[in-house]
mmCIF file of C-alpha atoms in Angstrom:
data_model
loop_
_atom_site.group_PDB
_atom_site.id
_atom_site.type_symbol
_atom_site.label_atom_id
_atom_site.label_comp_id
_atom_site.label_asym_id
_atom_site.label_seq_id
_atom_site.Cartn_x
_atom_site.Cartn_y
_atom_site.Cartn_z
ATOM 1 C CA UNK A 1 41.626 27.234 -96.601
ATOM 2 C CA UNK A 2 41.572 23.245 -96.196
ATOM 3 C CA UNK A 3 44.082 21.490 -97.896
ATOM 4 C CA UNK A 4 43.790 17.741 -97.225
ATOM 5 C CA UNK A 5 46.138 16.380 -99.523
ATOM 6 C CA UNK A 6 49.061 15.798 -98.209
ATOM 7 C CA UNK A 7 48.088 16.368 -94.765
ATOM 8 C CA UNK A 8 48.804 12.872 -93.596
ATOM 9 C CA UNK A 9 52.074 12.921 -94.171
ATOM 10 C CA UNK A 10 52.271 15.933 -92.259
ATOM 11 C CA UNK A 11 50.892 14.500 -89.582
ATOM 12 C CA UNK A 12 52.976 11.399 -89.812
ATOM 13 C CA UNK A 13 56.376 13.013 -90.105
ATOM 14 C CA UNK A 14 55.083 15.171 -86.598
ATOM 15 C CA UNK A 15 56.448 13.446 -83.481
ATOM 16 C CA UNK A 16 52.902 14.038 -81.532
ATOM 17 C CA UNK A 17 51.954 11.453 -83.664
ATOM 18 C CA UNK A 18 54.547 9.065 -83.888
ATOM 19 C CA UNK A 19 53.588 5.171 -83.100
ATOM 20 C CA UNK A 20 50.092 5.836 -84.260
ATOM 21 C CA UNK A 21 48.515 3.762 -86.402
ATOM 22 C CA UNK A 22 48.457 5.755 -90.361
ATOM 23 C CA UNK A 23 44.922 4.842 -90.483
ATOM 24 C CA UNK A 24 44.184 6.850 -87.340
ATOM 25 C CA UNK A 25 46.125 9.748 -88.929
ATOM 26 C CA UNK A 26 44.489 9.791 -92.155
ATOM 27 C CA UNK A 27 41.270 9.995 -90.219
ATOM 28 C CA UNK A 28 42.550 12.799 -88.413
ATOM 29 C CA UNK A 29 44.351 14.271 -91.534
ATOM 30 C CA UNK A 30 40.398 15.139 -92.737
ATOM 31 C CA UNK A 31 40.158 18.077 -89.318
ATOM 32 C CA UNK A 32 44.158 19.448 -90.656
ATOM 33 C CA UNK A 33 45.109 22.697 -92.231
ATOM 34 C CA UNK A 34 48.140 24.446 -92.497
ATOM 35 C CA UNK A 35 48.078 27.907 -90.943
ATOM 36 C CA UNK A 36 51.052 30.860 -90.892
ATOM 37 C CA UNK A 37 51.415 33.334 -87.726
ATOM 38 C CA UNK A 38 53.536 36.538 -87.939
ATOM 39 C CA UNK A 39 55.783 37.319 -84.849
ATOM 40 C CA UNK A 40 53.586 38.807 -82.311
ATOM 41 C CA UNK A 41 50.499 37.814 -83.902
ATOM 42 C CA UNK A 42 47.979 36.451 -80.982
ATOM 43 C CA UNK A 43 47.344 32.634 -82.033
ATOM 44 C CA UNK A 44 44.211 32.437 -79.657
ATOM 45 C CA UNK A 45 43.610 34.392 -76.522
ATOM 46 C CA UNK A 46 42.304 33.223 -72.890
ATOM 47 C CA UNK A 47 38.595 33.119 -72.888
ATOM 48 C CA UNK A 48 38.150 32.338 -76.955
ATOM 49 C CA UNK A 49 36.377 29.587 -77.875
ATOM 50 C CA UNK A 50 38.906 26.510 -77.991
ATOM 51 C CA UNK A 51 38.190 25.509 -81.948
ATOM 52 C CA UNK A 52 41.467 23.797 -82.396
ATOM 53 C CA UNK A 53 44.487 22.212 -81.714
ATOM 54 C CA UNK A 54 48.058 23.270 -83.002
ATOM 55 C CA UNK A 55 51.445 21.406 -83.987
ATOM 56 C CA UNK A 56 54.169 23.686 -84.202
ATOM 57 C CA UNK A 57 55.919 22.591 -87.773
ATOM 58 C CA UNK A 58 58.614 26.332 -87.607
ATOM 59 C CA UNK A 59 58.686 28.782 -85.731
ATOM 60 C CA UNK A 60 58.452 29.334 -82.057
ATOM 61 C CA UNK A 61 55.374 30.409 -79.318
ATOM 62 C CA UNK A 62 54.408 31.495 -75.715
ATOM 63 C CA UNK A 63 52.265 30.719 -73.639
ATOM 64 C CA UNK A 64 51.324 33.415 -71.896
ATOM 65 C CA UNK A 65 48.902 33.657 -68.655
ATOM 66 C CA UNK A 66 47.987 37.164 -67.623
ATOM 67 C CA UNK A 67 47.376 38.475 -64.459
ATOM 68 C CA UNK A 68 45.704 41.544 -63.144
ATOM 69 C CA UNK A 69 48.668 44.397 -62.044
ATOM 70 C CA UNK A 70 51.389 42.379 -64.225
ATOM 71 C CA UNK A 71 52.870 42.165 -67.399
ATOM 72 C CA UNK A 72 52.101 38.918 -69.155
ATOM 73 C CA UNK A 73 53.661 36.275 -67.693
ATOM 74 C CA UNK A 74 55.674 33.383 -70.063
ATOM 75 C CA UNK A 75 54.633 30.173 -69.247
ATOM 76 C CA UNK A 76 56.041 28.182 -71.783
ATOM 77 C CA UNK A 77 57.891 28.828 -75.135
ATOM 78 C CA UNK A 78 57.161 26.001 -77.400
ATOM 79 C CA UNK A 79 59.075 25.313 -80.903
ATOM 80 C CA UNK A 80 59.232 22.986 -83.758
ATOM 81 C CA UNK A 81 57.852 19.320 -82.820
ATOM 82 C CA UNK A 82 55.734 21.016 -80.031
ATOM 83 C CA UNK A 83 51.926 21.138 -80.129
ATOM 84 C CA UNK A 84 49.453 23.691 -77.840
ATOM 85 C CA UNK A 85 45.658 24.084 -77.207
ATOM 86 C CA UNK A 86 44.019 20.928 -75.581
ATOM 87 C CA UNK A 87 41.423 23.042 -74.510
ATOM 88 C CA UNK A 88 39.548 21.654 -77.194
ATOM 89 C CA UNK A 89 38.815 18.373 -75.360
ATOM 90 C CA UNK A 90 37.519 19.872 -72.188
ATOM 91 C CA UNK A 91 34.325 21.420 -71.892
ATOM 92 C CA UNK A 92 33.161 24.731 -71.801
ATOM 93 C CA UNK A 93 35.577 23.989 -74.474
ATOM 94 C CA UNK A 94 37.564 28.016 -73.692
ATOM 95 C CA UNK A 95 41.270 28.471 -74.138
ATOM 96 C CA UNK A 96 42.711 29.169 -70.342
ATOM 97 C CA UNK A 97 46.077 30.890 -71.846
ATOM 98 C CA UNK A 98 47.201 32.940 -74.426
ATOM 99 C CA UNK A 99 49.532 31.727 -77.218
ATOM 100 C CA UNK A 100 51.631 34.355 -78.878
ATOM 101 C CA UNK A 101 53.717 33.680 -81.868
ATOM 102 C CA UNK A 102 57.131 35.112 -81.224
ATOM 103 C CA UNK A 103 58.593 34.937 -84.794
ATOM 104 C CA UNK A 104 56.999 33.593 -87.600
ATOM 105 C CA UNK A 105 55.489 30.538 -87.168
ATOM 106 C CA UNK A 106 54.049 27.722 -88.854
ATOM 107 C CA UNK A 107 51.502 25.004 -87.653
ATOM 108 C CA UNK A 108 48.796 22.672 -88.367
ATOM 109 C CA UNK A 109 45.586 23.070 -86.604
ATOM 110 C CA UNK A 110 43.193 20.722 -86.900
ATOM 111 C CA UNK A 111 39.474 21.558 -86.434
ATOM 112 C CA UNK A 112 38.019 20.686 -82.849
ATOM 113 C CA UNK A 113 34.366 20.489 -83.778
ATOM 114 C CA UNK A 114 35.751 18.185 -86.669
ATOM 115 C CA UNK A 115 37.680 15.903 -84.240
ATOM 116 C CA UNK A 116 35.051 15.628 -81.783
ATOM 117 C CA UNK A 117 33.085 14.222 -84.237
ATOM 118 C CA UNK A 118 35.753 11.740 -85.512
ATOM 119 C CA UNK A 119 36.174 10.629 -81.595
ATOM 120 C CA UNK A 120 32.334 10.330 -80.589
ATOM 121 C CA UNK A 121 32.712 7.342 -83.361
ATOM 122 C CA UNK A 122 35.488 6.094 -82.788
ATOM 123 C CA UNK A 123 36.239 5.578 -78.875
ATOM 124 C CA UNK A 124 39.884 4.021 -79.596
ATOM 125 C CA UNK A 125 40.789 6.749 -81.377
ATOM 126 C CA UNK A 126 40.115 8.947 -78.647
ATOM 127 C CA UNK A 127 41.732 7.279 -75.845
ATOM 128 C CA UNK A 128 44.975 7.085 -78.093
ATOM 129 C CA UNK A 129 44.332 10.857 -78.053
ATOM 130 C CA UNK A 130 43.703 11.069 -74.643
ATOM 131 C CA UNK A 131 46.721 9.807 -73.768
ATOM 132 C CA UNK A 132 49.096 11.827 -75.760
ATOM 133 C CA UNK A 133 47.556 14.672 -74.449
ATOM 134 C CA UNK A 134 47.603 13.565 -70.915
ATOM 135 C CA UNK A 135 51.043 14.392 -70.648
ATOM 136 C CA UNK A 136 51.081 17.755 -72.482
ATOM 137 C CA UNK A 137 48.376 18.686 -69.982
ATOM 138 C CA UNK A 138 50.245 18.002 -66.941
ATOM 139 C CA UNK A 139 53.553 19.753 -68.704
ATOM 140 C CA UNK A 140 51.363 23.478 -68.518
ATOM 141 C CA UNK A 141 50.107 23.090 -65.046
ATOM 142 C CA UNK A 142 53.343 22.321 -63.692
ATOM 143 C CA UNK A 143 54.968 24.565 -66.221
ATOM 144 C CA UNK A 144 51.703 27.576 -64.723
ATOM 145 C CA UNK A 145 52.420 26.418 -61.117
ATOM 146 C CA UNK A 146 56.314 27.681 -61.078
ATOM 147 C CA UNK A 147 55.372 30.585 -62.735
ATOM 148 C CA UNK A 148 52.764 31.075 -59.843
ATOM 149 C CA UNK A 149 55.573 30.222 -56.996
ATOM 150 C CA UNK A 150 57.882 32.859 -59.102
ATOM 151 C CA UNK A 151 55.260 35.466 -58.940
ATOM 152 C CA UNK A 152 54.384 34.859 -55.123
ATOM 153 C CA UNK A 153 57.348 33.245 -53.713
ATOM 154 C CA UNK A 154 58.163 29.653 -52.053
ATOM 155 C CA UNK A 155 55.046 28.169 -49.734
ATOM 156 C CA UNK A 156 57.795 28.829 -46.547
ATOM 157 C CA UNK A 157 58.196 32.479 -47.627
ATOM 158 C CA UNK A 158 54.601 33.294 -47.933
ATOM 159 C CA UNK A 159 53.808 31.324 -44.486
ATOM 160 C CA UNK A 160 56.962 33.538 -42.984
ATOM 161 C CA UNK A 161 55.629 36.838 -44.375
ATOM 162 C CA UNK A 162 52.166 36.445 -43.358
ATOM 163 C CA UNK A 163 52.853 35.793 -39.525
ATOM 164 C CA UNK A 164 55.340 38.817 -39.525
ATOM 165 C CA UNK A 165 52.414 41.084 -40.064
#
């Protein structure tokens, strides 16, 4: 269910948006919904299509990357103030983790499809976009890459083991 009214407030009292320009987030406030996960519910799994983006109002998540022979691995846990799920802006527009909610949780999604639109008209309002979610980006590959280096050990260790057999 869409509930507009109101929702650009939300999004102003959100710290993803902070310093932007209320215009921009009433705009945006027209793609916003409030949504409710139980604990354990799956928020979106790897492979879905990527139809939204999230800010984390209550409640806590993981992000979870799975890989073949292990148990899911945590790559981030993400709480109040947070957001998750740029996948939205990148074609073949898939989500490349899982996100679990690990107690209840409460968020905001707003509509990708609906945003897309809203940027393809308005280019300013995209880079603004872009580069608040620059940073979250580069936060989950670094955040993936020492999971990775957990899971496999240090570069020197790997290079060590490998000419001892």
């Amino acid at each position: 269910m869409v509930q507009i009214e109101g929702m650009g407030k939300e999004l102003a009292e959100h710290p993803f948006f902070d310093g932007m320009e209320s215009k921009d987030r009433e705009l945006l406030s027209g793609c916003a919904k409030n949504e409710v996960f139980d604990a354990d519910e799956y928020v979106f799994r790897e492979g879905e299509p990527a139809d939204k983006f999230y800010l984390i109002r209550h409640g806590t998540v993981a992000v979870e990357l799975h890989a073949p022979g292990h148990d899911p691995m945590v790559l981030e846990t993400l709480r109040k103030g947070d957001i998750f799920g740029w996948s939205w802006m990148v074609q073949p527009y898939t989500w490349t983790f899982d996100v679990r909610a690990v107690e209840l949780t409460r968020v905001i999604s707003l509509d990708a499809k609906c945003l897309r639109g809203k940027l393809e008209k308005d280019h300013s309002l995209g880079y603004e976009l872009f580069k608040r979610f620059i940073p979250v980006m580069a936060e989950r590959v670094g955040a993936a890459r020492l999971q990775l280096l957990d899971l496999y050990g240090q570069p020197a260790e790997r290079r060590s083991r490998s000419k001892k057999k």
